[in-house]
Amino acid sequence: MRKYIKDPPSSLVKRITENEVKPVGFDLGLAPRGAEINANVKELYLPVNIDLRHVRELADKNINGFSFNLELVPYYVFSSKYKSIKTHLAVNGIDRTVEEWEEPLIFKNESSEHHTKLEPQIDPDDAREQAMKKSLHRFSKRVETMEKKGHMTIVQKEDLLPLESDVCLENLGLVYRPLWCVEGVHGVMVLDAFTRKIIEMDYYRDAVA
């Protein structure tokens, strides 16, 4: 019997379910648009670095988990460079949020783990636009200007953005990020299977009352 989330997680699970209350551990039912909008985009996978046995151990300690699902969330990953500064930006293929990913990044050509694969809801051009916006702010420079008016000195601060033409943005491909989504007696937990870090932990209200 499906057990529905009483208080869905505030960010990641809530975002990937398009703000609907869905049962964690089951197919999210997103429209399969990936094949039509990403025919020419290389698909890559971040490796799964924590197995189900260890996930169960973590879940038992925190929420008494009973439903476990490995979900592959799509991200358009870009290498972004301005002058001598370089970073990697990952655009969530479902809700357009942009994250800065730290190196080292290890990509695989396929995933051998049993999983639920979510399809992207935005196209590469849309993702590139979001990555460029993030890049401009990432590489901006805060400057101060002072203006004297009588006996007063007015200090103004503003961010100077680089020109888009000066930012080198390279699409590295559509990268699937593995997330363990766990539902338990006391709440839900989301764990990044690549970094082995818990990124969401939400308890039901009656579990912490």
Coordinates of C-alpha atoms in Angstrom, one line a residue:
M1 CA 0.0 0.0 0.0
R2 CA 1.4 3.4 -0.9
K3 CA 2.1 5.7 1.9
Y4 CA 1.9 9.4 0.9
I5 CA 4.1 12.1 2.2
K6 CA 2.4 14.2 4.8
D7 CA 4.9 17.1 4.6
P8 CA 6.9 16.9 1.4
P9 CA 10.6 18.0 1.6
S10 CA 11.0 21.7 1.2
S11 CA 13.3 21.8 -1.8
L12 CA 14.7 18.9 -3.8
V13 CA 12.0 16.3 -3.7
K14 CA 9.4 19.0 -3.9
R15 CA 11.1 20.5 -7.0
I16 CA 11.5 17.2 -8.9
T17 CA 7.8 16.4 -8.3
E18 CA 6.8 19.7 -9.7
N19 CA 5.4 20.8 -6.3
E20 CA 2.9 18.0 -6.1
V21 CA 2.6 15.7 -3.2
K22 CA 3.7 12.3 -4.6
P23 CA 4.7 9.0 -3.0
V24 CA 8.5 8.8 -2.6
G25 CA 9.8 5.5 -4.0
F26 CA 7.4 5.3 -6.9
D27 CA 7.3 6.5 -10.5
L28 CA 6.8 10.2 -10.6
G29 CA 5.0 10.1 -13.9
L30 CA 6.8 13.0 -15.6
A31 CA 6.1 13.4 -19.3
P32 CA 8.8 11.5 -21.3
R33 CA 10.0 14.5 -23.3
G34 CA 13.7 13.7 -23.0
A35 CA 13.9 11.7 -26.3
E36 CA 12.5 14.5 -28.4
I37 CA 14.4 17.5 -26.9
N38 CA 17.8 15.9 -26.4
A39 CA 18.4 13.8 -29.4
N40 CA 21.8 15.5 -30.1
V41 CA 22.9 15.9 -26.5
K42 CA 25.4 13.4 -25.0
E43 CA 24.0 11.6 -22.0
L44 CA 26.4 10.9 -19.1
Y45 CA 26.0 9.5 -15.6
L46 CA 27.5 10.3 -12.2
P47 CA 28.5 7.0 -10.6
V48 CA 26.6 5.5 -7.6
N49 CA 29.1 5.4 -4.7
I50 CA 26.8 4.1 -1.9
D51 CA 24.8 0.9 -2.2
L52 CA 21.4 0.0 -0.9
R53 CA 22.7 -1.8 2.2
H54 CA 24.5 1.4 3.5
V55 CA 21.5 3.5 2.6
R56 CA 19.3 1.2 4.7
E57 CA 21.6 1.6 7.6
L58 CA 21.4 5.4 7.4
A59 CA 17.7 5.4 7.0
D60 CA 17.2 3.0 10.0
K61 CA 19.0 5.5 12.2
N62 CA 17.1 8.5 11.0
I63 CA 13.6 7.7 9.8
N64 CA 13.1 4.0 10.0
G65 CA 13.0 3.7 6.2
F66 CA 10.9 1.2 4.4
S67 CA 10.7 2.4 0.7
F68 CA 13.9 2.9 -1.3
N69 CA 14.2 4.2 -4.8
L70 CA 17.3 5.3 -6.8
E71 CA 16.2 8.2 -9.0
L72 CA 18.4 9.7 -11.8
V73 CA 17.7 13.4 -12.0
P74 CA 18.8 15.2 -15.2
Y75 CA 21.2 18.1 -15.2
Y76 CA 22.7 20.0 -18.1
V77 CA 26.3 20.5 -17.1
F78 CA 28.4 23.4 -18.4
S79 CA 32.0 24.3 -18.1
S80 CA 32.0 28.1 -17.5
K81 CA 35.2 30.1 -17.8
Y82 CA 35.9 33.8 -17.5
K83 CA 39.6 35.0 -17.8
S84 CA 41.4 32.6 -15.4
I85 CA 38.3 31.6 -13.4
K86 CA 36.6 28.4 -14.2
T87 CA 33.7 26.5 -12.7
H88 CA 31.1 23.8 -13.5
L89 CA 27.4 24.8 -13.5
A90 CA 24.6 22.2 -13.4
V91 CA 21.2 23.2 -14.6
N92 CA 18.4 21.1 -13.2
G93 CA 16.5 19.7 -16.2
I94 CA 13.2 19.9 -14.5
D95 CA 13.0 23.1 -12.6
R96 CA 15.8 25.2 -14.1
T97 CA 17.6 25.8 -10.8
V98 CA 21.4 26.2 -11.2
E99 CA 24.0 24.7 -8.9
E100 CA 27.8 25.0 -8.9
W101 CA 29.4 21.6 -8.8
E102 CA 32.8 21.0 -7.3
E103 CA 35.5 19.0 -8.9
P104 CA 36.5 16.2 -9.4
L105 CA 33.5 15.2 -11.5
I106 CA 33.5 11.6 -12.7
F107 CA 31.2 10.7 -15.6
K108 CA 30.2 7.3 -16.9
N109 CA 28.5 6.4 -20.2
E110 CA 25.8 4.3 -18.6
S111 CA 24.3 3.3 -15.2
S112 CA 24.1 -0.3 -14.3
E113 CA 22.1 0.3 -11.1
H114 CA 18.4 -0.4 -11.0
H115 CA 16.8 3.1 -11.1
T116 CA 13.9 5.4 -12.0
K117 CA 15.1 7.7 -14.7
L118 CA 13.5 11.2 -14.8
E119 CA 13.3 12.9 -18.2
P120 CA 14.3 16.6 -18.6
Q121 CA 11.5 19.1 -19.1
I122 CA 13.6 21.9 -20.6
D123 CA 15.8 21.9 -23.7
P124 CA 19.5 22.6 -24.1
D125 CA 19.0 26.2 -25.2
D126 CA 16.9 27.0 -22.2
A127 CA 19.5 25.4 -19.9
R128 CA 22.3 27.4 -21.6
E129 CA 20.4 30.6 -21.0
Q130 CA 20.1 29.8 -17.3
A131 CA 23.8 28.8 -17.1
M132 CA 24.8 32.1 -18.7
K133 CA 22.8 34.1 -16.2
K134 CA 24.4 32.3 -13.4
S135 CA 27.9 32.8 -14.9
L136 CA 27.5 36.5 -15.3
H137 CA 26.6 36.8 -11.6
R138 CA 29.3 34.3 -10.6
F139 CA 32.0 36.3 -12.3
S140 CA 30.7 39.7 -11.4
K141 CA 32.8 42.2 -9.4
R142 CA 31.6 44.4 -6.6
V143 CA 32.8 47.9 -6.9
E144 CA 32.4 51.0 -4.7
T145 CA 32.0 54.6 -5.9
M146 CA 32.2 57.6 -3.6
E147 CA 30.5 60.9 -4.2
K148 CA 30.9 64.0 -2.1
K149 CA 27.9 66.2 -1.4
G150 CA 28.8 69.1 0.8
H151 CA 30.0 67.6 4.1
M152 CA 28.7 64.2 3.2
T153 CA 30.3 61.3 1.4
I154 CA 27.9 58.9 -0.3
V155 CA 29.2 55.4 -0.9
Q156 CA 27.4 53.3 -3.5
K157 CA 28.1 49.6 -4.2
E158 CA 27.2 47.8 -7.4
D159 CA 28.0 44.6 -9.2
L160 CA 29.8 44.9 -12.6
L161 CA 28.9 42.0 -14.8
P162 CA 31.2 40.7 -17.6
L163 CA 30.0 40.7 -21.2
E164 CA 28.4 37.5 -22.4
S165 CA 30.9 37.4 -25.2
D166 CA 33.8 37.2 -22.6
V167 CA 32.3 34.1 -20.9
C168 CA 33.2 30.8 -22.4
L169 CA 30.3 28.3 -21.9
E170 CA 30.7 24.7 -23.0
N171 CA 27.9 22.2 -22.7
L172 CA 29.4 19.0 -21.4
G173 CA 26.2 17.0 -21.8
L174 CA 23.1 15.8 -20.0
V175 CA 24.3 14.3 -16.8
Y176 CA 22.1 12.2 -14.6
R177 CA 22.6 12.7 -10.9
P178 CA 21.8 9.6 -8.7
L179 CA 19.7 10.3 -5.7
W180 CA 18.4 7.8 -3.1
C181 CA 14.9 8.8 -2.2
V182 CA 13.8 7.1 1.0
E183 CA 10.4 7.1 2.7
G184 CA 10.3 6.0 6.3
V185 CA 7.9 5.7 9.3
H186 CA 9.1 9.1 10.6
G187 CA 9.8 11.1 7.5
V188 CA 11.6 11.2 4.1
M189 CA 15.3 11.4 3.3
V190 CA 17.2 12.2 0.1
L191 CA 20.8 11.1 -0.3
D192 CA 23.2 12.0 -3.0
A193 CA 24.5 8.7 -4.2
F194 CA 27.6 10.3 -5.8
T195 CA 28.8 12.3 -2.9
R196 CA 27.3 10.0 -0.2
K197 CA 25.8 13.1 1.5
I198 CA 22.3 13.5 2.9
I199 CA 20.8 16.5 1.2
E200 CA 17.3 16.4 2.5
M201 CA 15.9 15.2 5.8
D202 CA 12.3 15.9 6.6
Y203 CA 10.3 14.5 9.5
Y204 CA 6.6 14.2 9.7
R205 CA 5.0 16.6 12.2
D206 CA 3.6 13.8 14.3
A207 CA 7.1 12.1 14.4
V208 CA 8.7 15.1 16.1
A209 CA 5.8 16.3 18.2

